[in-house]
XYZ file of C-alpha atoms in Angstrom:
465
model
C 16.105 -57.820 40.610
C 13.473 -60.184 41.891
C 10.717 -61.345 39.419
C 7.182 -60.389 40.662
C 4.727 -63.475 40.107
C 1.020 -62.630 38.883
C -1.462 -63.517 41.592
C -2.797 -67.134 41.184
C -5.936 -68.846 42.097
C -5.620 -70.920 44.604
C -8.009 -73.815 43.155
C -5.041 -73.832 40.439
C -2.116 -75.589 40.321
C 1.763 -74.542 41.019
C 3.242 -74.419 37.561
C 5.074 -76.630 35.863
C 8.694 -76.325 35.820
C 9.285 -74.905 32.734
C 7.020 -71.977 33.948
C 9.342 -70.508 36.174
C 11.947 -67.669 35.711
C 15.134 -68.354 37.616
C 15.964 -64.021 37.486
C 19.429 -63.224 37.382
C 21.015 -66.108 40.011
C 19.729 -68.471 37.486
C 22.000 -66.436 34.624
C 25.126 -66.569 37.089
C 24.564 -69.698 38.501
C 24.777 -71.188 34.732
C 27.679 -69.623 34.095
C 29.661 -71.051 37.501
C 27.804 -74.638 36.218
C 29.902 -74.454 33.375
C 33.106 -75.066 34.996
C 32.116 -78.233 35.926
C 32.792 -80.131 39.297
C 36.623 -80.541 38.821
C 36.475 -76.914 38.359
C 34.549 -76.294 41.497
C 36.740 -78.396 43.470
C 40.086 -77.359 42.381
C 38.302 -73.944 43.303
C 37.631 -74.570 47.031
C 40.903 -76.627 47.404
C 42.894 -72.925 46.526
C 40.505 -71.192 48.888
C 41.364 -73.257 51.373
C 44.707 -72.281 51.380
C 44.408 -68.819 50.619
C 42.198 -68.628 53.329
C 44.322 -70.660 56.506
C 47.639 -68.938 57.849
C 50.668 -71.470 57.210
C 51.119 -71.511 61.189
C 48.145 -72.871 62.253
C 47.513 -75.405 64.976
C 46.007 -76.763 68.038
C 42.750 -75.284 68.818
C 42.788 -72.608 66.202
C 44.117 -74.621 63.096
C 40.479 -76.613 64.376
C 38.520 -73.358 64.558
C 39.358 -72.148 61.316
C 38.680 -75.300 59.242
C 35.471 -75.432 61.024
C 34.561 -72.203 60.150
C 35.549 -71.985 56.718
C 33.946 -75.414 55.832
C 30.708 -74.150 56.952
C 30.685 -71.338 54.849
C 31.656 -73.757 51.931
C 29.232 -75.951 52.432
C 26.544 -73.221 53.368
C 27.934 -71.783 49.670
C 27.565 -75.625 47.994
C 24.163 -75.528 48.905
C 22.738 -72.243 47.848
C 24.801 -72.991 44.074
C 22.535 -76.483 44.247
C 19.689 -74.926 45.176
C 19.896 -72.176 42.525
C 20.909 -74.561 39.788
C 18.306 -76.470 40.123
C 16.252 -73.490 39.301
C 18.189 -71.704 36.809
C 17.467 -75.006 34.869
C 14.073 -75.569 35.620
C 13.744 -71.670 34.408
C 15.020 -72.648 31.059
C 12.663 -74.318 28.534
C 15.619 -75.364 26.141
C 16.328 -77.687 29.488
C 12.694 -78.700 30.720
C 11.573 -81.661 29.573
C 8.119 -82.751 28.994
C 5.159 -81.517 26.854
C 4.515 -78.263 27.925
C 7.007 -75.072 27.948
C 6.640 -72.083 29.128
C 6.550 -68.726 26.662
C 8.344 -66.092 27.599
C 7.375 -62.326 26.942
C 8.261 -61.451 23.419
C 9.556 -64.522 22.378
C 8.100 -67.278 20.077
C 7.568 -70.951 21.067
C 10.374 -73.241 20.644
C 8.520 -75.662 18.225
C 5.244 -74.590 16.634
C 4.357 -78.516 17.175
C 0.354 -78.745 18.752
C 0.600 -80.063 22.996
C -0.277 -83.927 23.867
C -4.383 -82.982 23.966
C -4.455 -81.344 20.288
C -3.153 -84.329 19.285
C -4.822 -87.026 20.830
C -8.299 -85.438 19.991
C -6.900 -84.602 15.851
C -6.167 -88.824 16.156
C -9.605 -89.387 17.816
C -11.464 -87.703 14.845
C -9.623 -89.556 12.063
C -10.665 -92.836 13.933
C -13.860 -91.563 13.822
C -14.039 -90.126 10.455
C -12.540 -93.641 8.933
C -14.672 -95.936 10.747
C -17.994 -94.207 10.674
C -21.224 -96.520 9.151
C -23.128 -95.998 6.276
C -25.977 -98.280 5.615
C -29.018 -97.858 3.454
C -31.890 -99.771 6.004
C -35.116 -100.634 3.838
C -37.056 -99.591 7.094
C -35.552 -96.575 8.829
C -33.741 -95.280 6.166
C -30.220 -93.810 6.234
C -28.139 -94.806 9.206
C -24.877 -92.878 9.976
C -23.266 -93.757 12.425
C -20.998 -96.264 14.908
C -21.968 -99.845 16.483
C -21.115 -99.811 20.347
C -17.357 -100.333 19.515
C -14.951 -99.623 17.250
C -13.453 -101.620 15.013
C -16.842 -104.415 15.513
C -17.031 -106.703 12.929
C -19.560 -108.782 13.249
C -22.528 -105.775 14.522
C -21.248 -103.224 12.127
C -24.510 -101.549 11.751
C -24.785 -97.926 14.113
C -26.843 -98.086 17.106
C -28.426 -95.461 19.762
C -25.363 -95.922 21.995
C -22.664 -96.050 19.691
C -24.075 -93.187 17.898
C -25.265 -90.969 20.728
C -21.436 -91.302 22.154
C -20.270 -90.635 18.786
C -21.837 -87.746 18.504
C -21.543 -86.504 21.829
C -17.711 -86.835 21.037
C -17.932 -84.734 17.917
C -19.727 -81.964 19.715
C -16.677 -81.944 22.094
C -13.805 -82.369 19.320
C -15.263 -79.101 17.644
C -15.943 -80.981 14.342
C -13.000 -79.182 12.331
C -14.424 -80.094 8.877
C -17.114 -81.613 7.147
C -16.538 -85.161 6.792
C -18.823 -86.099 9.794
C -21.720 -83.764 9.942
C -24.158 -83.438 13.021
C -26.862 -83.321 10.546
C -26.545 -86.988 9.500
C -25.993 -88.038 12.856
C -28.944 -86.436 14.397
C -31.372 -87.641 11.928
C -29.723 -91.085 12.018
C -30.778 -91.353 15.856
C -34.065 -90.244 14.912
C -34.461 -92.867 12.887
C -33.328 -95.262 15.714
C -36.410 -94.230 17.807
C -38.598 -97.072 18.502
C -41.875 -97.062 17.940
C -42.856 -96.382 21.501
C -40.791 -92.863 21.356
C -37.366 -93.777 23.263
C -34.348 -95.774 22.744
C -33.128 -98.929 23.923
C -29.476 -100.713 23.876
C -29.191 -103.829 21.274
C -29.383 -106.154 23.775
C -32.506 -104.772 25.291
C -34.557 -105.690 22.692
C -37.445 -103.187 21.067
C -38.209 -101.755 24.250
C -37.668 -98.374 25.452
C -35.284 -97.906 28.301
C -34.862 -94.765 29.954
C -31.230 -94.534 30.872
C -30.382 -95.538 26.828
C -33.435 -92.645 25.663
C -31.825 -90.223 28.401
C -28.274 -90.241 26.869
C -29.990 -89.884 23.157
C -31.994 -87.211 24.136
C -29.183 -85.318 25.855
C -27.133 -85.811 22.302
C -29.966 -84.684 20.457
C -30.230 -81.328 22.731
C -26.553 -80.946 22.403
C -26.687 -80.960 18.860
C -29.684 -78.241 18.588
C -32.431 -80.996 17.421
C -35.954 -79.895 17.210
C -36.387 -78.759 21.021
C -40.587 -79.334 20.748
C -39.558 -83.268 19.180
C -36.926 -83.566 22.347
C -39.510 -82.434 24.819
C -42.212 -84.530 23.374
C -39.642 -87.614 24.278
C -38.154 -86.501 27.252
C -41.810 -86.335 28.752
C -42.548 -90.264 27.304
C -39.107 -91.395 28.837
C -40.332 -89.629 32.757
C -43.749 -90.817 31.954
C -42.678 -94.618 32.056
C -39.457 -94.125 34.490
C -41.835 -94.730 37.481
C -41.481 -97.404 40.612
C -44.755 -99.237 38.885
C -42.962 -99.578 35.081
C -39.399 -99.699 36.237
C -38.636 -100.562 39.847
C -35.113 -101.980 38.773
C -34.177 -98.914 37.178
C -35.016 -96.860 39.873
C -33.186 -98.602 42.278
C -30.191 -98.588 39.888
C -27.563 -95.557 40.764
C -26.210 -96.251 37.282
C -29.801 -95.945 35.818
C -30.907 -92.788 37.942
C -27.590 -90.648 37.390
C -27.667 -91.464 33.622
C -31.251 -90.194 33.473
C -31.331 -87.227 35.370
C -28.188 -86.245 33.355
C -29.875 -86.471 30.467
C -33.373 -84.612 31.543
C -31.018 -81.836 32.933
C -29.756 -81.163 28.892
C -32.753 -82.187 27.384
C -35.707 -80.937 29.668
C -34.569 -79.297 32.113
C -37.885 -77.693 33.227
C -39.476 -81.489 33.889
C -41.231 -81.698 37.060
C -39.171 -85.244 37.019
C -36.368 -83.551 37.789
C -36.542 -82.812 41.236
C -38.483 -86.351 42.205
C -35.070 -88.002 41.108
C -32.643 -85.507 42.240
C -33.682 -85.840 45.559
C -34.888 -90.423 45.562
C -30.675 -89.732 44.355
C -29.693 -87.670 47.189
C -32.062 -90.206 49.378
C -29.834 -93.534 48.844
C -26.869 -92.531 49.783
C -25.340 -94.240 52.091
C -22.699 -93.823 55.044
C -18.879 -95.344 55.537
C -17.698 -95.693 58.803
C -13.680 -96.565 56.921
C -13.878 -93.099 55.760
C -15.009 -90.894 58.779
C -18.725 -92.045 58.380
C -19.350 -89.727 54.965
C -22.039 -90.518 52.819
C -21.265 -91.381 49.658
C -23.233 -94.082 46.851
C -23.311 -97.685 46.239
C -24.587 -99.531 42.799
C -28.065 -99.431 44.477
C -30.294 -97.068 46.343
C -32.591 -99.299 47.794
C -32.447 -101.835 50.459
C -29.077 -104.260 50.113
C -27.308 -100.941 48.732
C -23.919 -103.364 48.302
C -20.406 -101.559 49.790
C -19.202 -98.261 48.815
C -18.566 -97.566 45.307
C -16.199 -94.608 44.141
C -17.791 -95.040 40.611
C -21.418 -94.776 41.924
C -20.565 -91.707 44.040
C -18.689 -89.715 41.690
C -22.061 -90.608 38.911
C -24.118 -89.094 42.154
C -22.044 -85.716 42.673
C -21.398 -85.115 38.747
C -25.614 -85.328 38.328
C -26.261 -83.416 42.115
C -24.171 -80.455 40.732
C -25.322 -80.164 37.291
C -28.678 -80.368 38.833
C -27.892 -77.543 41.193
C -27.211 -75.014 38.708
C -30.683 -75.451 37.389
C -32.532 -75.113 40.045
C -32.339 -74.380 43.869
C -30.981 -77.289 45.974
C -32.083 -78.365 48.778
C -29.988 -78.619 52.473
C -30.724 -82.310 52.553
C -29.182 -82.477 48.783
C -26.519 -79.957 48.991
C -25.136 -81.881 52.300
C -25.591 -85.627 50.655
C -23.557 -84.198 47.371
C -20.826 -82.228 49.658
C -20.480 -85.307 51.593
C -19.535 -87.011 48.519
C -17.145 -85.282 47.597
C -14.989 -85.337 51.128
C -15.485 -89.283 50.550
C -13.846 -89.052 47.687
C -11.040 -86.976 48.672
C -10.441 -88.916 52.072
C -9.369 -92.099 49.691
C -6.659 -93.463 51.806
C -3.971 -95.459 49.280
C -0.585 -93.313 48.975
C -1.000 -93.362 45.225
C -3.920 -91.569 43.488
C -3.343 -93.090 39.669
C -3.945 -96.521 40.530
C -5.656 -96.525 43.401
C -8.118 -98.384 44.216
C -11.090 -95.644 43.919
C -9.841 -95.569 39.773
C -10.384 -99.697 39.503
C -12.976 -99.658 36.108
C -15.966 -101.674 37.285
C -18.650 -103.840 35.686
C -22.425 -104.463 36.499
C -25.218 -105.895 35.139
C -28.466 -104.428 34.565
C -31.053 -107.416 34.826
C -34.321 -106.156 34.080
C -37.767 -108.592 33.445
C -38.588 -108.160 29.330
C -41.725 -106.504 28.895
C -43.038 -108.984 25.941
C -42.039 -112.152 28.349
C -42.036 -111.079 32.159
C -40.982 -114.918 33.122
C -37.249 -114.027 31.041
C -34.838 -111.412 31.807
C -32.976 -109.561 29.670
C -29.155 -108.513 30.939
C -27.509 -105.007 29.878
C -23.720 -105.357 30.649
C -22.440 -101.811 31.717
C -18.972 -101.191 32.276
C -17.858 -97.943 34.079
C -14.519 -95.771 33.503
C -13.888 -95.333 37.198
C -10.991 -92.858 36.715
C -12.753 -90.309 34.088
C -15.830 -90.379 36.584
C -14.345 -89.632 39.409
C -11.906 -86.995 37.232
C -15.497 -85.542 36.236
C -16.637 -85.371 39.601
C -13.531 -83.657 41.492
C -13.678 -81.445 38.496
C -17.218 -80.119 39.367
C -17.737 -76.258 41.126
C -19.284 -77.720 43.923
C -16.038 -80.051 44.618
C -13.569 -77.592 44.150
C -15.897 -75.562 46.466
C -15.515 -78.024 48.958
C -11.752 -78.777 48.785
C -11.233 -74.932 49.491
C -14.202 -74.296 52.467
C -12.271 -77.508 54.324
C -8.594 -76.764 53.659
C -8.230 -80.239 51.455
C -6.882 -77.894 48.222
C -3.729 -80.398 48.579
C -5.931 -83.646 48.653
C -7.923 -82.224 45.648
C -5.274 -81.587 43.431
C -3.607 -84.658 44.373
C -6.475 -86.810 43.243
C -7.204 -84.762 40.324
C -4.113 -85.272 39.064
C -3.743 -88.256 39.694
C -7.537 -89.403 37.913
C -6.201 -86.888 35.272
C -2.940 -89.316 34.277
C -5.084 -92.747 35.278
C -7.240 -91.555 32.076
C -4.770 -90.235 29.771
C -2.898 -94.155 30.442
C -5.695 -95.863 28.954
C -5.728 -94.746 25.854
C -3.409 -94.919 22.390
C -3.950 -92.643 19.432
C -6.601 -91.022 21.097
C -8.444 -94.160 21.302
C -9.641 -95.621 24.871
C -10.019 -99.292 25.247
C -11.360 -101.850 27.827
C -8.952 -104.107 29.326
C -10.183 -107.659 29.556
C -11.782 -108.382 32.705
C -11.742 -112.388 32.510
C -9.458 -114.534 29.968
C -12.531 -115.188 27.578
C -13.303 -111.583 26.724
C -11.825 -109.624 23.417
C -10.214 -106.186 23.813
C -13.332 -103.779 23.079
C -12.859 -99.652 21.939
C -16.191 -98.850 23.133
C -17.294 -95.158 21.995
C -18.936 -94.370 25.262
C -15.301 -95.295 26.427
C -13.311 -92.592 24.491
C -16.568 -90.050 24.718
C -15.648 -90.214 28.735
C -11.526 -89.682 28.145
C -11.854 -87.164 26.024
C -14.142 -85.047 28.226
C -12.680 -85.636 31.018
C -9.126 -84.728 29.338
C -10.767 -81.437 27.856
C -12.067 -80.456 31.252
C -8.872 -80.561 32.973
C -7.172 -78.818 29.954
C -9.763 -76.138 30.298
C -9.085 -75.974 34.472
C -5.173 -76.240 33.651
C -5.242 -73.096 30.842
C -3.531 -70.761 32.258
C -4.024 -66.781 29.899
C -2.129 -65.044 33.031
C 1.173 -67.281 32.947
């Protein structure tokens, strides 16, 4: 009796092997297995001549052997064929982390999946490595430097904390060793005294893409919405052309902003200014059919395409459509994006080239001494970005309206295992981009892999199956 299979959505991918159900050819196809190839052979040798007359020859001795060696090997072939699936049906003989339940049995092993573990290893990290320092001017800090493990900065900071935090709000904080409470008055107590945040090596100077990503922590967490507003309005009132040309010419800087706004204010008449100076700077790629898509700037001398800049672009274009209307001019810049991503030409999608992590520098004139500079080093996770961005409504949208379901889920999956490579214990670390640097765990690092991770768990969970 054939097995009926539950209707499937079509964004979703075919299941694993150890989801299917073989019926009863996989039961009887088992059983033949058994025998073993001697078996089978010895089997066709006697069928052979039980089959041909003893008299045979000429023309018909050559008719019959043809004919009963096609049905043999016709017959070899459907046994492969069904073998293959009567084992892939089986869980007890499907390797790999995930195993399909069958109706009204239990699980083979209660033992938790690859992703309950990673993130149960994450939070001990964080738990065991978390700061605690008594500071004579802003009080109690709780909280992370930039990276783990830092020896020499050991003291938290706005980006190591806000990541920190933003990683706890994903993990689900399963007990009460790290509490949001300390962590959310501990970035309060970071503020400057001009009402934002800034990165340690920007000095005591507000930035806005560093007071964006607090402030989005901060709303996350449930912090005083009328104290959020109150900074979220300071951090648009000095993120103008006038006070900040270089970060508004910045994808990196833009992106990371209006992500922000969009958790912490998302009623800010900023909002739509920068969504669409974003949408604005895209750019075109004739290698890739001519579809827009983002480089590190969006001014003049925009630099070559970027996968890392575009996927920043759709991830903050969609999140900014679901809060309010989007334009044509934005909806086609966004959906442009996303068939640039998906037209990436190498063969393999988990080290291609799209995935390649990326570094820039922010060099911005300091505001006590315009003569100097002062340099923020940003490093980008190329595969959990671009993971983030195929991930998006508006992408999966696309992939179905244009027939490139294959492409997507090709990519995705392939973005999906570039991430999960990068890390150990739950723990994401920066390679070494030139001989003279040390192996950093930055927190914004395994904030990104996690998230990205959870996301495609949550698009992979399957309640039907």
């Amino acid at each position: 009796m054939s097995h009926q299979q539950p209707r499937r959505d079509r964004f979703r991918p075919e299941p694993l092997p150890g989801m299917r159900d073989g019926g009863g050819s996989g039961r009887i196809v088992r059983w033949l297995g058994g025998f073993g190839c001697v078996a089978a052979g010895y089997a066709v040798f006697q069928s052979l001549l039980g089959v041909l007359p003893p008299g045979l020859d000429g023309e018909s001795a050559r008719y019959a052997v043809a004919v009963v060696s096609g049905l043999g090997t016709a017959a070899a072939a459907w046994l492969s064929a069904a073998l293959l699936r009567a084992r892939a049906a089986d869980p007890a003989r499907t390797p790999g982390p995930f195993t399909a339940r069958r109706a009204g049995t239990a699980p083979a092993a209660p033992a938790p999946g690859p992703l309950p573990r990673l993130c149960a290893s994450a939070y001990e990290t964080l738990v065991e490595q978390v700061r605690v320092v008594d500071d004579p001017d802003r009080g109690r800090l709780t909280g992370w430097p930039h990276s783990l493990g830092e020896q020499e900065h050991g003291r938290p900071t706005s980006v190591g904390t806000a990541y920190g935090l933003h990683t706890l709000l994903d993990l689900g904080t399963p007990d009460g060793r790290l509490g949001t409470g300390e962590l959310v008055r501990t970035l309060w107590n970071l503020q400057l005294p001009d009402g934002g945040w800034s990165a340690r090596s920007q000095g005591a100077a507000a930035r806005p893409e560093v007071t964006a990503l607090v402030l989005g922590a901060l709303a996350r967490a449930g912090a005083d919405p009328v104290r959020v507003a109150a900074a979220a309005e300071a951090c648009t009132a000095r993120f103008t052309d006038e006070l900040d040309r270089t970060g508004r010419e910045l994808t990196h800087v833009v992106t990371t902003v209006l992500r922000g706004l969009l958790r912490a204010a998302p009623g800010s008449e900023a909002l739509p200014r920068l969504r669409d100076a974003l949408a604005a700077g895209a750019i075109t790629d004739p290698r890739r059919g001519h579809r827009r898509c983002w480089a590190y700037r969006l001014a003049a001398s925009h630099g070559p395409p970027s996968a890392v800049h575009t996927a920043q672009a759709v991830l903050a274009l969609d999140r900014a459509a679901r809060v309010a209307p989007e334009p044509d001019a934005v909806r086609a810049a966004r959906e442009d994006g996303v068939r640039w991503l998906l037209a990436c030409p190498d063969t393999r999608h988990d080290g291609c080239l799209d995935l390649t992590p990326v570094r820039e520098e922010v060099r911005r004139p300091r505001i006590d001494d315009p003569a100097r500079h002062e340099v923020l080093n940003v490093r980008h996770f190329a595969a959990a970005w671009v993971l983030r961005a195929l991930l998006t409504p508006g992408a999966r949208a696309v992939a179905h309206e244009d027939g490139l379901e294959d492409a997507w889920r090709e990519r995705l999956n392939g973005a999906a295992a570039a991430v999960a490579a990068a890390q150990t214990d739950g723990i994401w670390t920066w390679s070494p981009d030139n001989a003279g640097e040390l192996l950093r765990r930055p927190l914004w690092m395994t904030y990104q892999g996690l998230s990205a991770l959870r996301a495609h768990a949550i698009w992979m969970y399957r309640p039907d199956d």
